[in-house]
mmCIF file of C-alpha atoms in Angstrom:
data_model
loop_
_atom_site.group_PDB
_atom_site.id
_atom_site.type_symbol
_atom_site.label_atom_id
_atom_site.label_comp_id
_atom_site.label_asym_id
_atom_site.label_seq_id
_atom_site.Cartn_x
_atom_site.Cartn_y
_atom_site.Cartn_z
ATOM 1 C CA MET P 1 187.117 109.356 15.056
ATOM 2 C CA PRO P 2 183.456 110.455 14.852
ATOM 3 C CA PHE P 3 181.650 109.717 11.599
ATOM 4 C CA ASP P 4 180.718 113.338 10.940
ATOM 5 C CA ASN P 5 184.282 114.720 11.002
ATOM 6 C CA PRO P 6 185.384 116.198 7.633
ATOM 7 C CA PRO P 7 187.005 113.069 6.109
ATOM 8 C CA MET P 8 183.967 110.953 6.907
ATOM 9 C CA ALA P 9 181.597 113.685 5.713
ATOM 10 C CA THR P 10 183.363 113.471 2.358
ATOM 11 C CA LEU P 11 182.749 109.742 2.349
ATOM 12 C CA GLN P 12 179.118 110.416 3.139
ATOM 13 C CA GLU P 13 178.903 112.638 0.071
ATOM 14 C CA LEU P 14 180.447 109.907 -2.076
ATOM 15 C CA LEU P 15 177.937 107.433 -0.683
ATOM 16 C CA GLY P 16 174.975 109.686 -1.409
ATOM 17 C CA ARG P 17 176.072 110.280 -4.993
ATOM 18 C CA SER P 18 176.746 106.604 -5.692
ATOM 19 C CA SER P 19 173.626 105.045 -4.164
ATOM 20 C CA ARG P 20 170.748 107.000 -2.675
ATOM 21 C CA THR P 21 168.900 103.847 -1.629
ATOM 22 C CA PHE P 22 171.897 102.317 0.128
ATOM 23 C CA ALA P 23 172.714 105.662 1.749
ATOM 24 C CA VAL P 24 169.278 105.732 3.369
ATOM 25 C CA GLY P 25 169.918 102.332 4.922
ATOM 26 C CA ILE P 26 173.381 103.217 6.178
ATOM 27 C CA GLU P 27 172.090 106.369 7.874
ATOM 28 C CA ILE P 28 169.938 104.129 10.081
ATOM 29 C CA LEU P 29 172.961 102.252 11.458
ATOM 30 C CA PRO P 30 174.434 103.168 14.834
ATOM 31 C CA SER P 31 177.974 104.443 15.169
ATOM 32 C CA PRO P 32 180.625 103.128 14.562
ATOM 33 C CA LEU P 33 178.914 100.692 12.167
ATOM 34 C CA ARG P 34 177.653 103.600 10.070
ATOM 35 C CA GLY P 35 181.154 104.732 9.177
ATOM 36 C CA GLU P 36 182.516 101.217 8.780
ATOM 37 C CA VAL P 37 179.773 100.102 6.404
ATOM 38 C CA THR P 38 180.139 103.339 4.429
ATOM 39 C CA VAL P 39 183.830 102.651 3.860
ATOM 40 C CA ALA P 40 183.149 98.998 3.031
ATOM 41 C CA TYR P 41 180.539 99.949 0.449
ATOM 42 C CA LEU P 42 182.819 102.493 -1.224
ATOM 43 C CA LEU P 43 185.791 100.134 -1.313
ATOM 44 C CA LEU P 44 183.622 97.580 -3.069
ATOM 45 C CA ARG P 45 182.432 100.205 -5.555
ATOM 46 C CA VAL P 46 186.071 100.686 -6.557
ATOM 47 C CA SER P 47 186.392 96.928 -7.041
ATOM 48 C CA ASP P 48 183.182 96.959 -9.086
ATOM 49 C CA TYR P 49 184.567 99.691 -11.319
ATOM 50 C CA LEU P 50 187.735 97.716 -11.979
ATOM 51 C CA GLU P 51 185.651 94.665 -12.901
ATOM 52 C CA ASP P 52 182.711 96.205 -14.809
ATOM 53 C CA ASN P 53 183.961 99.283 -16.645
ATOM 54 C CA ARG P 54 184.078 99.428 -20.436
ATOM 55 C CA GLU P 55 187.209 101.576 -20.612
ATOM 56 C CA ILE P 56 189.783 98.910 -19.756
ATOM 57 C CA GLU P 57 190.640 95.641 -21.496
ATOM 58 C CA ASP P 58 189.977 92.470 -19.495
ATOM 59 C CA ARG P 59 193.662 91.548 -19.235
ATOM 60 C CA ASP P 60 194.365 94.975 -17.727
ATOM 61 C CA LYS P 61 191.426 94.665 -15.348
ATOM 62 C CA VAL P 62 192.965 91.524 -13.870
ATOM 63 C CA VAL P 63 196.249 93.363 -13.268
ATOM 64 C CA LEU P 64 194.523 96.385 -11.770
ATOM 65 C CA LEU P 65 192.380 94.273 -9.448
ATOM 66 C CA GLU P 66 195.575 92.652 -8.158
ATOM 67 C CA ASP P 67 197.109 96.120 -7.733
ATOM 68 C CA TRP P 68 194.015 97.129 -5.750
ATOM 69 C CA ARG P 69 194.471 94.090 -3.514
ATOM 70 C CA ARG P 70 198.088 95.093 -2.846
ATOM 71 C CA VAL P 71 197.056 98.661 -2.040
ATOM 72 C CA LEU P 72 194.425 97.421 0.418
ATOM 73 C CA ALA P 73 197.111 95.332 2.117
ATOM 74 C CA GLY P 74 199.201 98.464 2.653
ATOM 75 C CA GLY P 75 201.128 98.719 -0.609
ATOM 76 C CA ASP P 76 202.022 101.958 -2.371
ATOM 77 C CA SER P 77 198.837 103.428 -3.849
ATOM 78 C CA ARG P 78 200.192 106.279 -5.983
ATOM 79 C CA THR P 79 200.311 104.521 -9.363
ATOM 80 C CA LEU P 80 196.876 102.945 -9.007
ATOM 81 C CA ILE P 81 195.304 106.147 -7.702
ATOM 82 C CA ALA P 82 196.683 108.016 -10.714
ATOM 83 C CA ARG P 83 195.102 105.412 -12.995
ATOM 84 C CA LEU P 84 191.771 105.579 -11.190
ATOM 85 C CA ASN P 85 191.776 109.364 -11.437
ATOM 86 C CA GLU P 86 191.589 108.883 -15.210
ATOM 87 C CA ALA P 87 188.251 107.047 -15.058
ATOM 88 C CA ARG P 88 185.974 108.750 -17.562
ATOM 89 C CA GLU P 89 182.760 106.758 -17.422
ATOM 90 C CA ASP P 90 179.745 108.642 -16.136
ATOM 91 C CA THR P 91 178.730 105.946 -13.654
ATOM 92 C CA PRO P 92 178.537 105.769 -9.845
ATOM 93 C CA ASP P 93 181.380 103.235 -9.796
ATOM 94 C CA ALA P 94 183.668 105.497 -11.832
ATOM 95 C CA PHE P 95 182.777 108.472 -9.640
ATOM 96 C CA VAL P 96 183.844 106.585 -6.513
ATOM 97 C CA ALA P 97 186.953 105.244 -8.282
ATOM 98 C CA ARG P 98 188.077 108.801 -9.040
ATOM 99 C CA HIS P 99 187.928 109.455 -5.278
ATOM 100 C CA ALA P 100 189.630 106.215 -4.206
ATOM 101 C CA ALA P 101 192.291 108.149 -2.269
ATOM 102 C CA THR P 102 189.566 109.633 -0.055
ATOM 103 C CA VAL P 103 188.071 106.189 0.517
ATOM 104 C CA LEU P 104 191.473 104.775 1.490
ATOM 105 C CA ARG P 105 191.976 107.603 3.982
ATOM 106 C CA GLY P 106 188.612 106.680 5.482
ATOM 107 C CA LEU P 107 189.773 103.072 5.763
ATOM 108 C CA ASP P 108 192.925 104.143 7.585
ATOM 109 C CA ARG P 109 190.829 105.978 10.195
ATOM 110 C CA LEU P 110 188.787 102.945 11.212
ATOM 111 C CA ASP P 111 189.442 100.936 14.348
ATOM 112 C CA PRO P 112 191.913 98.080 13.745
ATOM 113 C CA GLY P 113 189.345 95.307 14.202
ATOM 114 C CA ALA P 114 186.928 96.725 11.645
ATOM 115 C CA ARG P 115 189.723 97.686 9.263
ATOM 116 C CA GLU P 116 191.068 94.121 9.281
ATOM 117 C CA ILE P 117 187.632 92.743 8.355
ATOM 118 C CA LEU P 118 187.182 95.215 5.500
ATOM 119 C CA VAL P 119 190.655 94.685 4.068
ATOM 120 C CA ARG P 120 190.424 90.908 4.191
ATOM 121 C CA ARG P 121 186.929 90.643 2.722
ATOM 122 C CA VAL P 122 187.349 93.272 0.002
ATOM 123 C CA ARG P 123 190.645 91.685 -1.044
ATOM 124 C CA GLU P 124 188.917 88.293 -1.256
ATOM 125 C CA SER P 125 186.084 89.700 -3.343
ATOM 126 C CA SER P 126 188.505 91.530 -5.643
ATOM 127 C CA ALA P 127 190.486 88.315 -6.171
ATOM 128 C CA GLY P 128 187.281 86.539 -7.124
ATOM 129 C CA MET P 129 186.388 89.293 -9.571
ATOM 130 C CA ALA P 130 189.828 88.987 -11.171
ATOM 131 C CA ARG P 131 189.423 85.211 -11.465
ATOM 132 C CA TRP P 132 186.070 85.577 -13.211
ATOM 133 C CA THR P 133 187.288 88.398 -15.446
ATOM 134 C CA GLU P 134 190.103 86.128 -16.573
ATOM 135 C CA ARG P 135 187.754 83.162 -17.001
ATOM 136 C CA GLY P 136 185.103 85.072 -18.942
ATOM 137 C CA PRO P 137 181.281 85.094 -18.975
ATOM 138 C CA VAL P 138 180.618 81.382 -19.281
ATOM 139 C CA PHE P 139 178.148 79.922 -16.775
ATOM 140 C CA GLU P 140 177.579 76.298 -17.653
ATOM 141 C CA THR P 141 175.724 75.398 -14.459
ATOM 142 C CA GLU P 142 173.901 77.084 -11.588
ATOM 143 C CA ALA P 143 176.953 76.274 -9.440
ATOM 144 C CA ASP P 144 179.054 78.432 -11.783
ATOM 145 C CA LEU P 145 176.657 81.330 -11.361
ATOM 146 C CA ASP P 146 176.611 80.853 -7.590
ATOM 147 C CA ASP P 147 180.399 80.854 -7.540
ATOM 148 C CA TYR P 148 180.506 84.191 -9.351
ATOM 149 C CA MET P 149 177.764 85.682 -7.181
ATOM 150 C CA HIS P 150 179.543 84.492 -4.045
ATOM 151 C CA GLU P 151 182.621 86.502 -5.023
ATOM 152 C CA VAL P 152 180.726 89.732 -5.729
ATOM 153 C CA ALA P 153 177.892 89.473 -3.177
ATOM 154 C CA GLY P 154 178.159 86.449 -0.901
ATOM 155 C CA ARG P 155 181.419 87.747 0.511
ATOM 156 C CA VAL P 156 179.667 91.052 1.223
ATOM 157 C CA GLY P 157 177.246 89.111 3.403
ATOM 158 C CA HIS P 158 180.225 87.655 5.248
ATOM 159 C CA LEU P 159 181.793 91.104 5.652
ATOM 160 C CA LEU P 160 178.659 92.644 7.114
ATOM 161 C CA THR P 161 178.063 89.682 9.402
ATOM 162 C CA GLU P 162 181.575 89.943 10.820
ATOM 163 C CA LEU P 163 181.060 93.652 11.490
ATOM 164 C CA PHE P 164 177.727 92.971 13.191
ATOM 165 C CA VAL P 165 179.252 90.273 15.394
ATOM 166 C CA LEU P 166 182.108 92.642 16.248
ATOM 167 C CA ARG P 167 179.813 95.491 17.267
ATOM 168 C CA LEU P 168 176.545 93.992 18.512
ATOM 169 C CA ALA P 169 175.832 92.091 21.692
ATOM 170 C CA GLY P 170 174.016 88.787 21.393
ATOM 171 C CA LEU P 171 175.305 87.581 18.002
ATOM 172 C CA LYS P 172 178.435 85.599 18.827
ATOM 173 C CA GLY P 173 176.418 82.455 19.532
ATOM 174 C CA VAL P 174 174.757 82.513 16.110
ATOM 175 C CA ARG P 175 177.794 83.666 14.134
ATOM 176 C CA GLU P 176 178.216 80.544 12.010
ATOM 177 C CA ARG P 177 174.526 80.360 11.145
ATOM 178 C CA MET P 178 174.509 84.045 10.222
ATOM 179 C CA MET P 179 177.593 83.602 8.057
ATOM 180 C CA ARG P 180 175.785 80.909 6.052
ATOM 181 C CA LEU P 181 172.597 82.933 5.823
ATOM 182 C CA GLY P 182 174.559 86.101 5.032
ATOM 183 C CA ARG P 183 176.045 84.442 1.962
ATOM 184 C CA GLU P 184 172.552 83.427 0.853
ATOM 185 C CA PHE P 185 171.334 86.978 1.479
ATOM 186 C CA GLY P 186 174.052 88.235 -0.857
ATOM 187 C CA LEU P 187 173.114 85.675 -3.509
ATOM 188 C CA ALA P 188 169.456 86.701 -3.207
ATOM 189 C CA LEU P 189 170.158 90.367 -3.862
ATOM 190 C CA GLN P 190 172.607 89.556 -6.654
ATOM 191 C CA THR P 191 170.111 87.259 -8.394
ATOM 192 C CA VAL P 192 167.584 90.095 -8.348
ATOM 193 C CA ASN P 193 170.276 92.355 -9.806
ATOM 194 C CA VAL P 194 170.875 89.781 -12.549
ATOM 195 C CA ILE P 195 167.171 89.863 -13.422
ATOM 196 C CA ARG P 196 167.087 93.659 -13.421
ATOM 197 C CA GLY P 197 170.159 93.830 -15.632
ATOM 198 C CA LEU P 198 169.312 91.163 -18.204
ATOM 199 C CA HIS P 199 168.726 93.748 -20.922
ATOM 200 C CA GLU P 200 171.894 95.719 -20.173
ATOM 201 C CA ASP P 201 174.409 92.974 -19.367
ATOM 202 C CA ARG P 202 173.933 91.325 -22.750
ATOM 203 C CA ASP P 203 175.199 94.523 -24.400
ATOM 204 C CA ARG P 204 178.572 94.119 -22.693
ATOM 205 C CA GLY P 205 178.749 90.391 -23.378
ATOM 206 C CA TRP P 206 177.986 89.112 -19.865
ATOM 207 C CA ILE P 207 174.779 87.111 -19.734
ATOM 208 C CA TYR P 208 174.317 85.651 -16.268
ATOM 209 C CA VAL P 209 172.288 82.637 -17.386
ATOM 210 C CA PRO P 210 173.540 79.108 -16.684
ATOM 211 C CA GLY P 211 173.447 76.800 -19.663
ATOM 212 C CA THR P 212 171.404 74.357 -17.606
ATOM 213 C CA PHE P 213 168.637 76.993 -17.326
ATOM 214 C CA LEU P 214 168.049 76.944 -21.095
ATOM 215 C CA PRO P 215 164.847 75.008 -21.857
ATOM 216 C CA GLU P 216 166.121 73.544 -25.105
ATOM 217 C CA PRO P 217 169.531 72.238 -26.146
ATOM 218 C CA GLY P 218 171.158 74.086 -28.986
ATOM 219 C CA ILE P 219 170.020 77.585 -27.996
ATOM 220 C CA ASP P 220 172.982 79.950 -27.800
ATOM 221 C CA VAL P 221 172.690 82.020 -24.632
ATOM 222 C CA ARG P 222 173.824 85.050 -26.657
ATOM 223 C CA GLU P 223 170.711 84.675 -28.821
ATOM 224 C CA LEU P 224 168.348 84.079 -25.919
ATOM 225 C CA PHE P 225 166.802 87.530 -26.126
ATOM 226 C CA ASP P 226 166.116 87.524 -29.847
ATOM 227 C CA PRO P 227 162.362 87.875 -30.504
ATOM 228 C CA SER P 228 162.337 84.387 -32.036
ATOM 229 C CA ASN P 229 163.409 82.947 -28.664
ATOM 230 C CA ARG P 230 160.874 84.800 -26.520
ATOM 231 C CA GLU P 231 159.337 81.635 -25.050
ATOM 232 C CA ALA P 232 162.762 80.313 -24.042
ATOM 233 C CA ALA P 233 163.722 83.669 -22.538
ATOM 234 C CA MET P 234 160.564 83.750 -20.425
ATOM 235 C CA ALA P 235 161.295 80.217 -19.198
ATOM 236 C CA VAL P 236 164.783 81.321 -18.153
ATOM 237 C CA LEU P 237 163.332 84.382 -16.414
ATOM 238 C CA ALA P 238 160.980 82.111 -14.461
ATOM 239 C CA ARG P 239 163.899 79.960 -13.295
ATOM 240 C CA LEU P 240 165.877 83.018 -12.200
ATOM 241 C CA VAL P 241 162.872 84.362 -10.297
ATOM 242 C CA ASP P 242 162.402 81.014 -8.535
ATOM 243 C CA LYS P 243 166.099 80.968 -7.671
ATOM 244 C CA ALA P 244 165.952 84.467 -6.185
ATOM 245 C CA ASP P 245 162.865 83.499 -4.205
ATOM 246 C CA ARG P 246 164.689 80.545 -2.622
ATOM 247 C CA HIS P 247 167.626 82.701 -1.577
ATOM 248 C CA LEU P 248 165.273 85.348 -0.165
ATOM 249 C CA GLY P 249 163.916 82.754 2.249
ATOM 250 C CA ALA P 250 167.380 82.598 3.797
ATOM 251 C CA ALA P 251 167.532 86.389 3.817
ATOM 252 C CA ARG P 252 164.365 86.507 5.933
ATOM 253 C CA ALA P 253 165.937 84.009 8.336
ATOM 254 C CA TYR P 254 169.022 86.257 8.554
ATOM 255 C CA VAL P 255 166.940 89.256 9.615
ATOM 256 C CA ARG P 256 165.162 87.157 12.245
ATOM 257 C CA GLU P 257 168.519 86.367 13.866
ATOM 258 C CA ILE P 258 169.156 90.063 14.618
ATOM 259 C CA PRO P 259 167.747 90.887 18.072
ATOM 260 C CA ARG P 260 164.924 93.433 18.081
ATOM 261 C CA ARG P 261 166.921 95.743 20.330
ATOM 262 C CA HIS P 262 169.335 96.356 17.447
ATOM 263 C CA ARG P 263 166.628 98.227 15.582
ATOM 264 C CA GLY P 264 168.884 100.168 13.206
ATOM 265 C CA VAL P 265 170.834 97.113 12.062
ATOM 266 C CA ARG P 266 167.657 95.102 11.665
ATOM 267 C CA LEU P 267 166.087 97.813 9.525
ATOM 268 C CA PHE P 268 169.297 98.220 7.500
ATOM 269 C CA CYS P 269 169.025 94.542 6.527
ATOM 270 C CA LEU P 270 165.259 94.504 6.168
ATOM 271 C CA LEU P 271 164.920 97.300 3.613
ATOM 272 C CA PRO P 272 166.975 95.687 0.805
ATOM 273 C CA LEU P 273 165.162 92.409 1.492
ATOM 274 C CA LEU P 274 161.758 94.044 1.045
ATOM 275 C CA PHE P 275 162.898 96.005 -2.006
ATOM 276 C CA ALA P 276 164.156 92.770 -3.562
ATOM 277 C CA VAL P 277 160.870 90.983 -2.847
ATOM 278 C CA ARG P 278 158.914 93.805 -4.474
ATOM 279 C CA THR P 279 161.234 93.973 -7.501
ATOM 280 C CA LEU P 280 160.949 90.226 -7.945
ATOM 281 C CA ALA P 281 157.155 90.459 -7.900
ATOM 282 C CA LEU P 282 157.298 93.085 -10.650
ATOM 283 C CA SER P 283 159.634 90.864 -12.693
ATOM 284 C CA ARG P 284 157.755 87.580 -12.442
ATOM 285 C CA GLY P 285 156.269 86.701 -15.841
ATOM 286 C CA ASN P 286 156.944 90.225 -17.129
ATOM 287 C CA PRO P 287 158.355 90.309 -20.692
ATOM 288 C CA GLU P 288 159.327 93.955 -20.251
ATOM 289 C CA VAL P 289 162.221 92.732 -18.080
ATOM 290 C CA LEU P 290 163.890 91.555 -21.286
ATOM 291 C CA ARG P 291 163.839 95.074 -22.725
ATOM 292 C CA ARG P 292 164.401 97.459 -19.853
ATOM 293 C CA GLU P 293 165.207 97.605 -16.146
ATOM 294 C CA THR P 294 162.398 96.774 -13.761
ATOM 295 C CA LYS P 295 162.135 99.421 -11.066
ATOM 296 C CA MET P 296 159.954 100.131 -8.105
ATOM 297 C CA THR P 297 158.223 103.482 -8.074
ATOM 298 C CA ARG P 298 159.274 106.128 -5.582
ATOM 299 C CA ARG P 299 155.881 105.634 -3.997
ATOM 300 C CA ASP P 300 156.675 101.933 -3.500
ATOM 301 C CA VAL P 301 160.018 102.765 -1.901
ATOM 302 C CA ALA P 302 158.478 105.333 0.438
ATOM 303 C CA ALA P 303 155.609 103.045 1.473
ATOM 304 C CA ILE P 304 157.852 100.041 2.111
ATOM 305 C CA THR P 305 160.323 102.145 4.103
ATOM 306 C CA CYS P 306 157.596 103.704 6.230
ATOM 307 C CA ARG P 307 155.961 100.374 7.059
ATOM 308 C CA ALA P 308 159.278 98.696 7.821
ATOM 309 C CA ARG P 309 160.228 101.487 10.234
ATOM 310 C CA VAL P 310 157.012 100.954 12.172
ATOM 311 C CA MET P 311 156.631 97.172 12.048
ATOM 312 C CA GLY P 312 160.092 95.808 11.261
ATOM 313 C CA PHE P 313 160.581 94.627 14.851
ATOM 314 C CA SER P 314 158.032 91.836 14.259
ATOM 315 C CA ASN P 315 159.206 88.609 12.626
ATOM 316 C CA ARG P 316 155.605 87.585 11.986
ATOM 317 C CA TRP P 317 154.910 90.882 10.231
ATOM 318 C CA ILE P 318 158.019 90.485 8.049
ATOM 319 C CA ASP P 319 156.830 87.082 6.842
ATOM 320 C CA TRP P 320 153.320 88.405 6.208
ATOM 321 C CA TYR P 321 154.527 91.532 4.409
ATOM 322 C CA CYS P 322 156.893 89.573 2.178
ATOM 323 C CA ARG P 323 153.978 87.379 1.108
ATOM 324 C CA ARG P 324 151.912 90.467 0.416
ATOM 325 C CA LEU P 325 154.656 92.121 -1.635
ATOM 326 C CA SER P 326 155.199 88.902 -3.572
ATOM 327 C CA ALA P 327 151.515 88.684 -4.466
ATOM 328 C CA ALA P 328 151.299 92.308 -5.611
ATOM 329 C CA GLY P 329 152.855 91.929 -9.047
#
């Protein structure tokens, strides 16, 4: 069914209200990828709501995430939909959750091959979210943090890669490499999100800092952002920035694997990469990150988007522009 039929237009409205930046990227994609990625994104926003919201106790979140997995597999959705309709938070995730029935109808309208990929990958991610919700916000090592980020973002890289291989000519031969790089791409974007959210996540008790990143033994990660621990906090920020930078190298390699003739898909992947590079440059050595979210200006977004549209076909330009964005702190 065409993407602009009424049910999919409703999904497009949900997308626009939940993420203007992501909506811009999706609009660049060719059909049927545009509709498939829209549905995938919205399904994952429902999962995010069930994991992140402050309205539901953790033990209930685990149950509801399992209910969501059953619904995605074809189970009766009425009880869960009724519960999601009661979401009261004024957040993009809650907004999408209140319209989960519309998102599920969009899923049902997809071609079987794409639908199978979405159901399998979103169910996997939701299971990982439930496991971490049950485990709690304890990240002793970088491997712990990577495990969490794999569930919420690395699997998204796998989902998108499978859709690209399904729909685009010339990718089957590099599928396994792209799956590995796609996971790293997801970890790159999630690490940048961790940096952006340092000030906010601590308020809900989730501090995405491995114990091994702390510069001194004996510092409680919950006290990391106290003014008395400013030096330690800046050292942790530096390690997170370096980590994101390493993952972004794999993200650049991922974009290079997409043939130039698939311009829309290439640009869809390139924009979040460039935005992440710019955000990381603004965060590096910046103590304000510990107090409020680091954001690009609208002018930055417009300039990066314009340049990527014109020059994004060139792998050499991408490498050069990433270096330039990184240097412009």
